[in-house]
Amino acid sequence: MAGNDYDGIKYREEKGSPLIFRLLLGGLLLWGVCFMGYYLFSGWSSGKEFAEKQKLEAAKSAEFEQKEKAAAPGKAASAKGGDVADYIATGKKVFTERCVACHGADAKGGIGPDLTRAEYKFGKTEAAILESITNGRPGGMPGFGKELGHEQLEGVVKYLLSLK
């Protein structure tokens, strides 16, 4: 029986793997060594990166709190009725940009409900409307609390309450 002849079938004897496989393996090994070397010897660590991200988030949070504190006198003035017309104008602008697609240009509804009704499903108080706009509602109303500032949210609320 010959070395490469079994059951009448002749097998081709391979001397080594194809050149392309050896080149790919060599490239992969070289890349792996360089990648590991960079992260092992460059001083990078996930702990340092996490600490940097925490510092950045803390700075953003502090800046946001300062802006909220600075806006606090404006909140008090709006609650007393000062600059209501400005809030309504701001609210109308935001409504036109963000809400018309679902509630219609005249706020009579479309995909979203009619906002000119006497009562809303979740209440027609300032707090209820602000909650709906800020956090959204089940059934398709997205929350805009992270996208809109306090003045814009307050303006939309005042605008909706002014609709008849």
PDB file of N, CA and C in Angstrom, residues 77-78 81-88:
ATOM      1  N   ALA A  77     -40.768  84.917  39.196  1.00  0.00           N
ATOM      2  CA  ALA A  77     -41.461  85.983  38.471  1.00  0.00           C
ATOM      3  C   ALA A  77     -42.556  85.407  37.588  1.00  0.00           C
ATOM      4  N   SER A  78     -42.288  84.253  36.952  1.00  0.00           N
ATOM      5  CA  SER A  78     -43.294  83.668  36.079  1.00  0.00           C
ATOM      6  C   SER A  78     -44.469  83.152  36.893  1.00  0.00           C
ATOM      7  N   GLY A  81     -46.849  85.873  37.540  1.00  0.00           N
ATOM      8  CA  GLY A  81     -47.528  86.421  36.376  1.00  0.00           C
ATOM      9  C   GLY A  81     -46.668  87.365  35.565  1.00  0.00           C
ATOM     10  N   GLY A  82     -45.406  87.572  35.940  1.00  0.00           N
ATOM     11  CA  GLY A  82     -44.533  88.457  35.184  1.00  0.00           C
ATOM     12  C   GLY A  82     -44.070  87.800  33.898  1.00  0.00           C
ATOM     13  N   ASP A  83     -44.050  88.545  32.827  1.00  0.00           N
ATOM     14  CA  ASP A  83     -43.549  88.099  31.524  1.00  0.00           C
ATOM     15  C   ASP A  83     -44.305  86.894  30.970  1.00  0.00           C
ATOM     16  N   VAL A  84     -45.573  86.767  31.259  1.00  0.00           N
ATOM     17  CA  VAL A  84     -46.358  85.645  30.752  1.00  0.00           C
ATOM     18  C   VAL A  84     -46.422  85.688  29.230  1.00  0.00           C
ATOM     19  N   ALA A  85     -46.527  86.877  28.667  1.00  0.00           N
ATOM     20  CA  ALA A  85     -46.590  87.000  27.207  1.00  0.00           C
ATOM     21  C   ALA A  85     -45.300  86.485  26.563  1.00  0.00           C
ATOM     22  N   ASP A  86     -44.150  86.760  27.225  1.00  0.00           N
ATOM     23  CA  ASP A  86     -42.880  86.253  26.703  1.00  0.00           C
ATOM     24  C   ASP A  86     -42.848  84.727  26.753  1.00  0.00           C
ATOM     25  N   TYR A  87     -43.351  84.171  27.858  1.00  0.00           N
ATOM     26  CA  TYR A  87     -43.385  82.714  27.975  1.00  0.00           C
ATOM     27  C   TYR A  87     -44.299  82.106  26.917  1.00  0.00           C
ATOM     28  N   ILE A  88     -45.435  82.718  26.682  1.00  0.00           N
ATOM     29  CA  ILE A  88     -46.360  82.196  25.676  1.00  0.00           C
ATOM     30  C   ILE A  88     -45.725  82.265  24.287  1.00  0.00           C
TER      31      ILE A  88
END
